[in-house]
Amino acid sequence: MSEAILAHPRFISLEGGEGAGKSTAIASLRDVLQKRGHEVLLTREPGGTPLAERIRALMLDNRQALRGDGDEDEPLSAEAELLLVFAARAQHVRQVIRPALQRGVFVVSDRFTDSSYAYQGDGRGLDMGWIAELERRAVGLRPALTLLLDLDVREGRARIAGRDLWPDRIESEQDDFFERVRAGFRRRAAAEPERFRVVDAARTPGEVGEAVAAALIAWLERAS
Ligand code: Z5A
């Protein structure tokens, strides 16, 4: 396949740390697009296809369930984690995202490759050049607009505290990991101001929904 990365004009992503409110805000983006007569596909990463959802479950499993035959736990290495998220993304792009874009649909994804740079690159310390190579070779697609919901790490964690009986593998990381992730997202947003819009997520769900909707409307009107 071609190694060029296409920023598709109908492909939009939402990014941010845990508890930032992406899953809540994505409905506002859908409403704006539908009101303008567009067909919209909401999807998420890791996941978005049956196989990619299975990879997601493997990657987030916190029971250290990637066990060997004995009783010893087998922790997932950072490198394997990176390859799993890209395996899921390669499926997602080919099975769902590209076909929808080719049909003229707007695709809005809750997370995409920016999460790999932030979590596996900044969070885990893996080589950014390797991630860029995977993005070129296995993905080849980038959103034209990325809305970054920016929120204090502790506030985001407080929002999801007690939600799950068992925090998943990534939720179980310490605050310093999430501080590196947040700094990574902000650095990427500053480096690509044309693509990113940073939204202050420390507001009520209604206010955040209005802010992402306003950012999308301004972007659509600017692009048209
Ligand atoms: N990951 C990765 O490492 N590498 C990759 O390449 C990709 C992902 C693609 C996905 O798990 C994990 O995979 C993720 C990164 C990693 N781990 N982390 N962290 P996930 O989908 O379960 O995690 P998430 O994307 O962070 O989802 P989340 O924790 O649910 O956050 P959210 O979608 O941004 O928030 P929400 O579900 O809309 O809201 C969370 C709670 O806060 C909920 O109870 C809401 O009612 C409440 N909420 C929402 N908005 C507000 C406001 N504005 N005020 C107060 N309370 C609010």
XYZ file of N, CA and C and ligand atoms in Angstrom:
729
model
N 0.824 -1.197 0.000
C 0.000 0.000 0.000
C 0.865 1.258 0.000
N 0.243 2.355 -0.388
C 0.970 3.616 -0.367
C 1.330 3.997 1.063
N 2.488 4.654 1.212
C 2.887 5.055 2.559
C 2.525 6.506 2.846
N 1.845 7.161 1.903
C 1.457 8.548 2.151
C 0.319 8.570 3.163
N 0.289 9.610 3.999
C -0.799 9.732 4.978
C -1.794 10.771 4.475
N -3.030 10.321 4.263
C -4.078 11.205 3.757
C -4.860 11.786 4.930
N -4.982 13.128 4.983
C -5.866 13.760 5.978
C -7.224 13.895 5.299
N -8.143 12.987 5.603
C -9.412 12.977 4.868
C -10.358 14.046 5.408
N -10.975 14.841 4.526
C -11.800 15.974 4.986
C -13.088 15.572 5.716
N -13.504 14.304 5.634
C -14.703 13.896 6.398
C -14.329 13.017 7.588
N -13.056 13.007 7.948
C -12.635 12.164 9.072
C -12.246 13.064 10.255
N -12.933 12.834 11.392
C -12.768 13.680 12.593
C -12.458 12.771 13.781
N -11.559 13.212 14.660
C -11.309 12.408 15.872
C -11.466 13.271 17.113
N -11.757 12.559 18.206
C -11.824 13.180 19.535
C -10.722 12.539 20.364
N -9.940 13.352 21.060
C -8.857 12.812 21.875
C -8.880 13.442 23.258
N -8.145 12.833 24.174
C -8.047 13.369 25.529
C -7.739 12.264 26.514
N -7.480 12.652 27.743
C -7.174 11.670 28.776
C -8.440 11.002 29.277
N -8.274 10.108 30.216
C -9.452 9.387 30.708
C -10.364 10.345 31.488
N -11.662 10.114 31.310
C -12.631 10.945 32.000
C -12.797 12.334 31.415
N -12.137 12.608 30.284
C -12.218 13.960 29.711
C -13.610 14.254 29.159
N -14.374 13.191 28.853
C -15.748 13.404 28.385
C -15.937 13.162 26.897
N -15.020 12.417 26.280
C -15.113 12.188 24.833
C -16.397 11.454 24.461
N -16.667 10.366 25.194
C -17.843 9.561 24.838
C -19.120 10.382 24.994
N -19.105 11.337 25.921
C -20.268 12.192 26.149
C -20.354 13.253 25.034
N -19.224 13.839 24.676
C -19.219 14.962 23.717
C -19.444 14.521 22.277
N -19.178 13.252 21.983
C -19.235 12.804 20.580
C -20.655 12.962 20.011
N -21.665 12.870 20.882
C -23.054 13.020 20.418
C -23.298 14.430 19.883
N -22.627 15.432 20.463
C -22.797 16.813 19.982
C -22.243 16.948 18.570
N -21.140 16.259 18.297
C -20.559 16.321 16.949
C -21.515 15.662 15.945
N -22.051 14.506 16.345
C -23.004 13.813 15.468
C -24.202 14.719 15.151
N -24.724 15.404 16.204
C -25.911 16.252 15.999
C -25.635 17.382 15.011
N -24.467 18.020 15.155
C -24.124 19.120 14.231
C -24.096 18.610 12.796
N -23.446 17.473 12.587
C -23.292 16.954 11.221
C -24.640 16.506 10.654
N -25.438 15.844 11.497
C -26.738 15.363 10.998
C -27.656 16.527 10.657
N -27.617 17.577 11.494
C -28.471 18.745 11.205
C -28.113 19.377 9.871
N -26.874 19.195 9.460
C -26.458 19.734 8.153
C -26.688 18.736 7.026
N -27.366 17.637 7.358
C -27.749 16.683 6.313
C -26.729 15.609 6.002
N -25.696 15.495 6.832
C -24.665 14.490 6.546
C -24.987 13.161 7.228
N -24.605 12.083 6.566
C -24.647 10.780 7.228
C -23.390 10.672 8.092
N -23.561 10.125 9.302
C -22.443 10.110 10.262
C -22.238 8.707 10.803
N -20.978 8.320 10.913
C -20.634 7.061 11.577
C -19.797 7.395 12.808
N -20.290 7.001 13.994
C -19.505 7.175 15.219
C -18.797 5.856 15.495
N -17.502 5.937 15.806
C -16.773 4.715 16.096
C -15.740 4.997 17.182
N -14.975 3.988 17.567
C -14.027 4.211 18.657
C -12.792 3.352 18.468
N -11.731 3.739 19.178
C -10.496 2.954 19.171
C -9.988 2.761 20.590
N -9.268 1.660 20.903
C -9.165 0.535 20.006
C -10.540 -0.086 19.841
N -10.827 -0.574 18.637
C -12.112 -1.233 18.410
C -12.706 -0.824 17.084
N -14.027 -0.900 16.995
C -14.721 -0.452 15.794
C -15.044 -1.552 14.799
N -14.440 -2.739 14.955
C -14.843 -3.924 14.178
C -14.867 -5.072 15.185
N -15.543 -6.182 14.863
C -15.562 -7.293 15.830
C -14.153 -7.762 16.213
N -13.270 -7.895 15.218
C -11.921 -8.361 15.536
C -11.155 -7.308 16.353
N -11.290 -6.041 15.942
C -10.591 -4.976 16.668
C -11.108 -4.849 18.107
N -12.405 -5.135 18.316
C -12.942 -5.108 19.691
C -12.347 -6.246 20.522
N -12.064 -7.366 19.857
C -11.423 -8.467 20.602
C -9.991 -8.097 20.970
N -9.317 -7.408 20.060
C -7.949 -6.958 20.358
C -8.000 -5.946 21.516
N -8.997 -5.063 21.485
C -9.167 -4.083 22.578
C -9.295 -4.802 23.924
N -10.133 -5.859 23.935
C -10.352 -6.577 25.191
C -9.042 -7.189 25.693
N -8.255 -7.727 24.773
C -6.946 -8.298 25.146
C -6.035 -7.215 25.730
N -6.045 -6.065 25.046
C -5.112 -5.006 25.427
C -5.458 -4.369 26.777
N -6.762 -4.278 27.067
C -7.165 -3.594 28.301
C -7.369 -4.549 29.475
N -7.304 -5.860 29.190
C -7.550 -6.858 30.227
C -6.574 -6.668 31.392
N -7.122 -6.457 32.546
C -6.262 -6.203 33.697
C -6.167 -7.385 34.641
N -6.703 -8.497 34.227
C -6.575 -9.649 35.115
C -5.277 -10.362 34.831
N -4.372 -9.655 34.100
C -3.131 -10.276 33.669
C -3.494 -11.606 33.032
N -4.577 -11.558 32.214
C -5.140 -12.810 31.730
C -4.378 -13.372 30.542
N -3.348 -12.633 30.098
C -2.548 -13.198 29.018
C -1.597 -14.184 29.695
N -2.185 -15.191 30.299
C -1.398 -16.084 31.153
C -0.723 -17.183 30.357
N 0.383 -17.657 30.875
C 0.993 -18.856 30.322
C 0.215 -20.058 30.836
N 0.777 -21.223 30.663
C 0.065 -22.421 31.104
C 0.070 -22.560 32.613
N 1.101 -22.004 33.245
C 1.206 -22.153 34.699
C 0.430 -21.063 35.406
N 0.761 -20.857 36.663
C 0.048 -19.854 37.439
C 0.656 -18.468 37.285
N 1.831 -18.402 36.633
C 2.527 -17.125 36.537
C 1.764 -16.169 35.629
N 1.611 -14.919 36.059
C 1.017 -13.912 35.193
C 2.005 -13.563 34.089
N 1.464 -13.166 32.951
C 2.328 -12.746 31.838
C 1.962 -11.317 31.470
N 2.679 -10.333 32.030
C 2.332 -8.945 31.724
C 2.522 -8.653 30.240
N 1.686 -7.765 29.733
C 1.792 -7.363 28.328
C 2.925 -6.345 28.207
N 3.855 -6.573 27.291
C 4.960 -5.609 27.129
C 4.448 -4.361 26.410
N 5.175 -3.258 26.598
C 4.800 -1.998 25.929
C 4.825 -2.185 24.413
N 5.803 -2.944 23.923
C 5.930 -3.148 22.473
C 4.733 -3.930 21.933
N 4.342 -4.987 22.681
C 3.175 -5.774 22.240
C 1.913 -4.919 22.288
N 1.820 -4.058 23.310
C 0.656 -3.164 23.420
C 0.554 -2.258 22.181
N 1.702 -1.701 21.779
C 1.714 -0.829 20.597
C 1.254 -1.602 19.358
N 1.797 -2.801 19.186
C 1.443 -3.577 17.994
C -0.027 -3.994 18.025
N -0.562 -4.242 19.210
C -1.994 -4.578 19.307
C -2.857 -3.395 18.884
N -2.533 -2.188 19.368
C -3.402 -1.060 18.983
C -3.310 -0.803 17.484
N -2.128 -1.025 16.897
C -2.022 -0.827 15.443
C -2.668 -1.972 14.668
N -2.655 -3.180 15.215
C -3.362 -4.280 14.542
C -4.855 -3.964 14.505
N -5.373 -3.503 15.633
C -6.794 -3.137 15.692
C -7.085 -2.004 14.701
N -6.181 -1.021 14.653
C -6.406 0.152 13.770
C -6.349 -0.253 12.294
N -5.428 -1.143 11.942
C -5.313 -1.579 10.545
C -6.631 -2.211 10.093
N -7.248 -3.008 10.972
C -8.545 -3.608 10.654
C -9.631 -2.546 10.539
N -9.652 -1.675 11.536
C -10.683 -0.630 11.623
C -10.677 0.250 10.368
N -9.477 0.652 9.950
C -9.361 1.526 8.779
C -9.873 0.815 7.534
N -9.462 -0.441 7.371
C -9.817 -1.152 6.121
C -11.264 -1.643 6.101
N -11.749 -2.088 7.252
C -13.099 -2.682 7.275
C -14.201 -1.638 7.432
N -13.906 -0.551 8.120
C -14.981 0.382 8.493
C -14.723 1.812 8.008
N -13.578 2.379 8.362
C -13.402 3.825 8.151
C -13.292 4.174 6.667
N -12.373 3.538 5.966
C -12.220 3.881 4.537
C -13.482 3.597 3.735
N -14.118 2.428 3.911
C -15.354 2.201 3.146
C -16.411 3.264 3.432
N -16.540 3.689 4.687
C -17.544 4.722 5.006
C -17.172 6.047 4.341
N -15.920 6.430 4.414
C -15.494 7.688 3.784
C -15.749 7.634 2.275
N -15.486 6.467 1.694
C -15.708 6.330 0.248
C -17.190 6.430 -0.119
N -18.076 6.099 0.828
C -19.524 6.242 0.576
C -20.008 7.670 0.818
N -19.122 8.549 1.259
C -19.509 9.942 1.486
C -19.932 10.237 2.917
N -19.712 9.267 3.811
C -20.131 9.414 5.208
C -19.058 10.198 5.987
N -19.486 10.984 6.988
C -18.555 11.585 7.956
C -18.249 10.539 9.032
N -16.992 10.333 9.323
C -16.597 9.367 10.353
C -16.025 10.141 11.542
N -16.589 9.895 12.737
C -16.082 10.537 13.952
C -15.586 9.433 14.877
N -14.303 9.451 15.178
C -13.723 8.371 15.982
C -13.314 8.871 17.366
N -13.782 8.153 18.384
C -13.375 8.391 19.767
C -11.993 7.759 19.900
N -10.961 8.594 19.744
C -9.546 8.235 19.702
C -9.141 7.722 18.325
N -7.863 8.023 17.967
C -7.235 7.456 16.768
C -5.721 7.472 17.013
N -4.923 7.632 15.970
C -3.471 7.428 16.126
C -2.822 8.397 17.111
N -3.382 9.591 17.306
C -2.791 10.506 18.296
C -2.710 9.842 19.669
N -3.676 8.959 19.967
C -3.615 8.257 21.260
C -2.392 7.343 21.339
N -1.981 6.774 20.212
C -0.800 5.900 20.250
C 0.465 6.711 20.511
N 0.554 7.899 19.869
C 1.708 8.765 20.153
C 1.706 9.162 21.629
N 0.523 9.501 22.154
C 0.469 10.005 23.540
C 0.670 8.876 24.569
N -0.045 7.759 24.396
C 0.007 6.698 25.423
C 1.244 5.808 25.268
N 1.465 5.309 24.023
C 2.596 4.397 23.866
C 3.915 5.168 23.682
N 3.842 6.354 23.045
C 5.039 7.167 22.865
C 5.401 7.919 24.142
N 4.575 8.910 24.499
C 4.895 9.728 25.679
C 4.703 8.954 26.973
N 3.629 8.169 27.054
C 3.358 7.448 28.304
C 4.340 6.313 28.546
N 4.506 5.433 27.572
C 5.367 4.252 27.743
C 6.817 4.489 27.355
N 7.056 5.589 26.630
C 8.442 5.891 26.245
C 8.907 5.141 25.010
N 7.989 4.614 24.197
C 8.408 3.931 22.971
C 8.827 4.957 21.916
N 9.642 4.473 20.978
C 10.229 5.329 19.957
C 9.161 5.928 19.025
N 9.127 7.263 18.960
C 8.127 7.954 18.129
C 8.325 7.634 16.645
N 9.577 7.405 16.250
C 9.858 7.091 14.850
C 9.204 5.765 14.457
N 9.205 4.832 15.395
C 8.575 3.534 15.138
C 7.054 3.718 14.975
N 6.476 4.554 15.838
C 5.028 4.802 15.760
C 4.693 5.487 14.426
N 5.551 6.439 14.033
C 5.308 7.141 12.760
C 5.382 6.158 11.589
N 6.300 5.216 11.681
C 6.448 4.205 10.619
C 5.185 3.325 10.539
N 4.691 2.932 11.705
C 3.448 2.137 11.722
C 2.285 2.954 11.171
N 2.237 4.227 11.530
C 1.146 5.076 11.026
C 1.207 5.141 9.494
N 2.417 5.321 8.957
C 2.549 5.392 7.490
C 2.188 4.076 6.825
N 2.717 2.979 7.378
C 2.578 1.703 6.666
C 1.256 0.999 6.931
N 0.748 1.079 8.162
C -0.443 0.278 8.515
C -1.736 1.077 8.514
N -1.617 2.420 8.509
C -2.827 3.245 8.639
C -3.025 4.126 7.400
N -2.083 5.012 7.148
C -2.132 5.831 5.936
C -3.255 6.854 5.903
N -3.842 7.110 7.057
C -5.003 7.995 7.110
C -4.935 8.795 8.410
N -5.344 10.057 8.304
C -5.315 10.922 9.491
C -6.582 11.760 9.475
N -7.107 12.130 10.640
C -8.284 13.021 10.630
C -7.895 14.403 10.109
N -8.851 15.075 9.478
C -8.605 16.462 9.069
C -8.828 17.393 10.254
N -9.662 16.944 11.202
C -9.943 17.734 12.412
C -9.841 16.826 13.634
N -9.082 17.281 14.633
C -8.977 16.534 15.894
C -9.325 17.479 17.034
N -10.356 17.094 17.801
C -10.758 17.894 18.966
C -10.130 17.274 20.195
N -9.265 18.033 20.855
C -8.596 17.528 22.054
C -9.309 18.070 23.286
N -9.913 17.174 24.060
C -10.556 17.584 25.320
C -9.483 17.573 26.400
N -9.104 18.747 26.840
C -7.987 18.866 27.772
C -8.501 19.050 29.197
N -7.992 18.206 30.092
C -8.491 18.214 31.477
C -7.378 17.829 32.441
N -7.397 18.453 33.601
C -6.476 18.101 34.673
C -6.576 16.584 34.947
N -5.422 15.943 35.094
C -5.402 14.479 35.230
C -6.218 14.012 36.432
N -6.056 14.690 37.557
C -6.781 14.225 38.760
C -8.283 14.381 38.609
N -8.675 15.478 37.951
C -10.113 15.686 37.763
C -10.701 14.587 36.868
N -9.974 14.236 35.812
C -10.447 13.170 34.919
C -10.538 11.840 35.648
N -9.540 11.564 36.465
C -9.541 10.282 37.182
C -10.669 10.251 38.221
N -10.920 11.389 38.837
C -12.012 11.444 39.831
C -13.353 11.150 39.165
N -13.509 11.614 37.909
C -14.789 11.382 37.219
C -15.069 9.898 37.007
N -14.006 9.130 36.762
C -14.275 7.714 36.451
C -14.055 6.809 37.656
N -13.639 7.402 38.800
C -13.397 6.582 39.988
C -14.668 5.837 40.368
N -14.550 4.559 40.623
C -15.687 3.779 41.071
C -16.596 3.321 39.951
N -16.271 3.717 38.695
C -17.138 3.328 37.575
C -17.061 1.811 37.337
N -15.835 1.287 37.349
C -15.671 -0.136 37.060
C -15.232 -0.865 38.312
N -15.696 -2.104 38.410
C -15.270 -2.934 39.531
C -13.754 -3.115 39.485
N -13.261 -3.381 38.262
C -11.825 -3.545 38.045
C -11.363 -2.492 37.060
N -10.478 -1.565 37.491
C -9.918 -0.631 36.507
C -9.169 -1.432 35.430
N -9.213 -0.960 34.155
C -8.501 -1.716 33.119
C -6.997 -1.463 33.234
N -6.197 -2.109 32.355
C -4.735 -2.045 32.466
C -4.241 -0.606 32.436
N -4.825 0.195 31.536
C -4.300 1.557 31.407
C -4.808 2.424 32.549
N -6.073 2.248 32.926
C -6.604 3.026 34.060
C -5.810 2.758 35.338
N -5.130 1.608 35.395
C -4.387 1.263 36.605
C -3.029 1.950 36.690
N -2.639 2.704 35.650
C -1.367 3.438 35.698
C -1.433 4.572 36.724
N -0.234 5.072 37.081
C -0.139 6.152 38.075
C -0.307 7.524 37.393
N -0.518 8.545 38.249
C -0.748 9.899 37.721
C 0.381 10.376 36.796
N 1.655 10.018 37.112
C 2.753 10.549 36.290
C 2.652 10.044 34.847
N 2.158 8.830 34.672
C 1.930 8.305 33.319
C 0.919 9.207 32.595
N -0.175 9.527 33.270
C -1.227 10.329 32.623
C -0.789 11.784 32.422
N 0.119 12.261 33.279
C 0.669 13.618 33.059
C 1.509 13.626 31.780
N 2.276 12.571 31.545
C 3.071 12.510 30.302
C 2.149 12.423 29.088
N 1.056 11.647 29.235
C 0.093 11.513 28.138
C -0.526 12.881 27.830
N -0.948 13.586 28.890
C -1.582 14.894 28.673
C -0.598 15.864 28.000
N 0.651 15.880 28.505
C 1.655 16.781 27.915
C 1.881 16.413 26.450
N 1.870 15.118 26.151
C 2.080 14.672 24.771
C 0.962 15.156 23.852
N -0.271 15.023 24.310
C -1.404 15.510 23.501
C -1.270 17.018 23.264
N -0.938 17.747 24.310
C -0.867 19.213 24.182
C 0.263 19.624 23.242
N 1.374 18.890 23.315
C 2.493 19.183 22.411
C 2.087 18.932 20.960
N 1.399 17.840 20.732
C 0.979 17.537 19.358
C 0.000 18.606 18.864
N -0.906 19.026 19.750
C -1.874 20.054 19.345
C -1.154 21.363 18.999
N -0.147 21.713 19.795
C 0.577 22.964 19.529
C 1.363 22.861 18.224
N 1.835 21.651 17.917
C 2.646 21.470 16.705
C 1.789 21.433 15.440
N 0.486 21.136 15.588
C -0.388 21.024 14.403
C -1.664 21.849 14.605
N -1.521 23.167 14.708
C -2.698 23.997 15.007
C -3.761 23.959 13.917
N -3.388 23.626 12.692
C -4.385 23.539 11.610
C -5.364 22.396 11.857
N -4.840 21.305 12.390
C -5.689 20.108 12.570
C -6.378 20.076 13.929
N -5.684 20.518 14.978
C -6.222 20.384 16.343
C -7.033 21.607 16.766
N -8.087 21.332 17.562
C -8.765 22.370 18.334
C -8.763 21.874 19.774
N -8.224 22.676 20.683
C -8.160 22.265 22.078
C -9.369 22.838 22.814
N -10.091 21.964 23.499
C -11.310 22.373 24.206
C -11.095 22.160 25.700
N -11.380 23.197 26.482
C -11.268 23.083 27.936
C -12.394 22.169 28.425
N -11.999 21.002 28.951
C -13.009 20.002 29.337
C -13.411 20.117 30.810
N -12.892 21.126 31.511
C -13.217 21.289 32.933
C -14.491 22.100 33.103
N -15.504 21.737 32.351
C -16.791 22.439 32.424
C -17.893 21.394 32.461
N -19.133 21.830 32.549
C -20.233 20.862 32.615
C -20.319 20.116 31.279
N -20.937 18.923 31.273
C -21.081 18.203 30.005
C -21.772 19.063 28.937
N -22.779 19.840 29.349
C -23.487 20.687 28.380
C -22.553 21.733 27.773
N -21.734 22.339 28.629
C -20.807 23.372 28.124
C -19.747 22.763 27.202
N -19.252 21.580 27.574
C -18.237 20.936 26.718
C -18.874 20.558 25.377
N -20.124 20.043 25.441
C -20.834 19.696 24.198
C -20.980 20.922 23.301
N -21.345 22.065 23.918
C -21.498 23.300 23.116
C -20.161 23.738 22.530
N -19.087 23.574 23.319
C -17.758 24.015 22.839
C -17.285 23.157 21.670
N -17.488 21.830 21.765
C -17.024 20.998 20.639
C -17.893 21.260 19.404
N -19.197 21.469 19.634
C -20.087 21.755 18.499
C -19.666 23.065 17.825
N -19.357 24.087 18.631
C -18.954 25.379 18.058
C -17.644 25.235 17.281
N -16.717 24.453 17.825
C -15.422 24.257 17.137
C -15.648 23.548 15.799
N -16.542 22.579 15.792
C -16.803 21.849 14.543
C -17.479 22.762 13.522
N -18.467 23.547 13.979
C -19.174 24.445 13.043
C -18.187 25.443 12.429
N -17.322 26.009 13.287
C -16.351 26.983 12.766
C -15.432 26.308 11.749
N -15.049 25.097 12.041
C -14.145 24.377 11.121
C -14.857 24.064 9.807
N -16.118 23.628 9.894
C -16.859 23.302 8.666
C -17.020 24.555 7.807
N -17.293 25.677 8.469
C -17.535 26.902 7.697
C -16.240 27.438 7.106
N -15.164 27.199 7.819
C -13.861 27.638 7.325
C -13.447 26.780 6.125
N -13.760 25.472 6.221
C -13.329 24.551 5.171
C -14.167 24.691 3.903
N -15.411 25.240 4.049
C -16.306 25.240 2.864
C -16.100 26.498 2.019
N -5.305 3.665 24.039
C -3.943 3.544 23.855
O -3.206 3.335 24.818
N -3.430 3.676 22.610
C -4.208 3.892 21.516
O -3.697 3.993 20.394
C -5.626 4.004 21.737
C -6.128 3.899 23.003
C -6.531 4.257 20.570
C -9.310 3.035 25.842
O -10.114 2.815 26.928
C -7.894 3.055 26.380
O -7.001 2.710 25.327
C -7.523 4.434 26.828
C -6.309 4.822 25.998
C -5.865 3.537 25.394
N -7.189 4.363 28.211
N -7.159 5.347 28.950
N -7.104 6.143 29.725
P -11.470 3.569 27.170
O -12.150 3.817 25.872
O -12.197 2.804 28.210
O -10.942 4.888 27.857
P -11.212 6.366 27.534
O -11.156 6.606 26.060
O -10.249 7.177 28.332
O -12.706 6.551 27.992
P -13.257 7.201 29.319
O -12.395 6.930 30.499
O -14.678 6.757 29.414
O -13.196 8.740 29.034
P -14.132 9.643 28.143
O -14.782 8.879 27.041
O -13.289 10.798 27.766
O -15.239 10.150 29.169
P -16.817 9.820 29.253
O -17.049 8.336 29.195
O -17.572 10.689 28.358
O -17.058 10.317 30.730
C -16.416 9.681 31.825
C -17.257 9.923 33.102
O -17.241 11.312 33.380
C -18.736 9.541 32.954
O -19.181 9.096 34.191
C -19.402 10.842 32.553
O -20.739 10.885 32.972
C -18.568 11.849 33.317
N -18.431 13.120 32.599
C -18.313 13.290 31.264
N -18.199 14.612 30.987
C -18.224 15.257 32.170
C -18.136 16.640 32.540
N -17.991 17.593 31.616
N -18.196 16.952 33.853
C -18.337 15.984 34.797
N -18.447 14.648 34.524
C -18.377 14.304 33.215
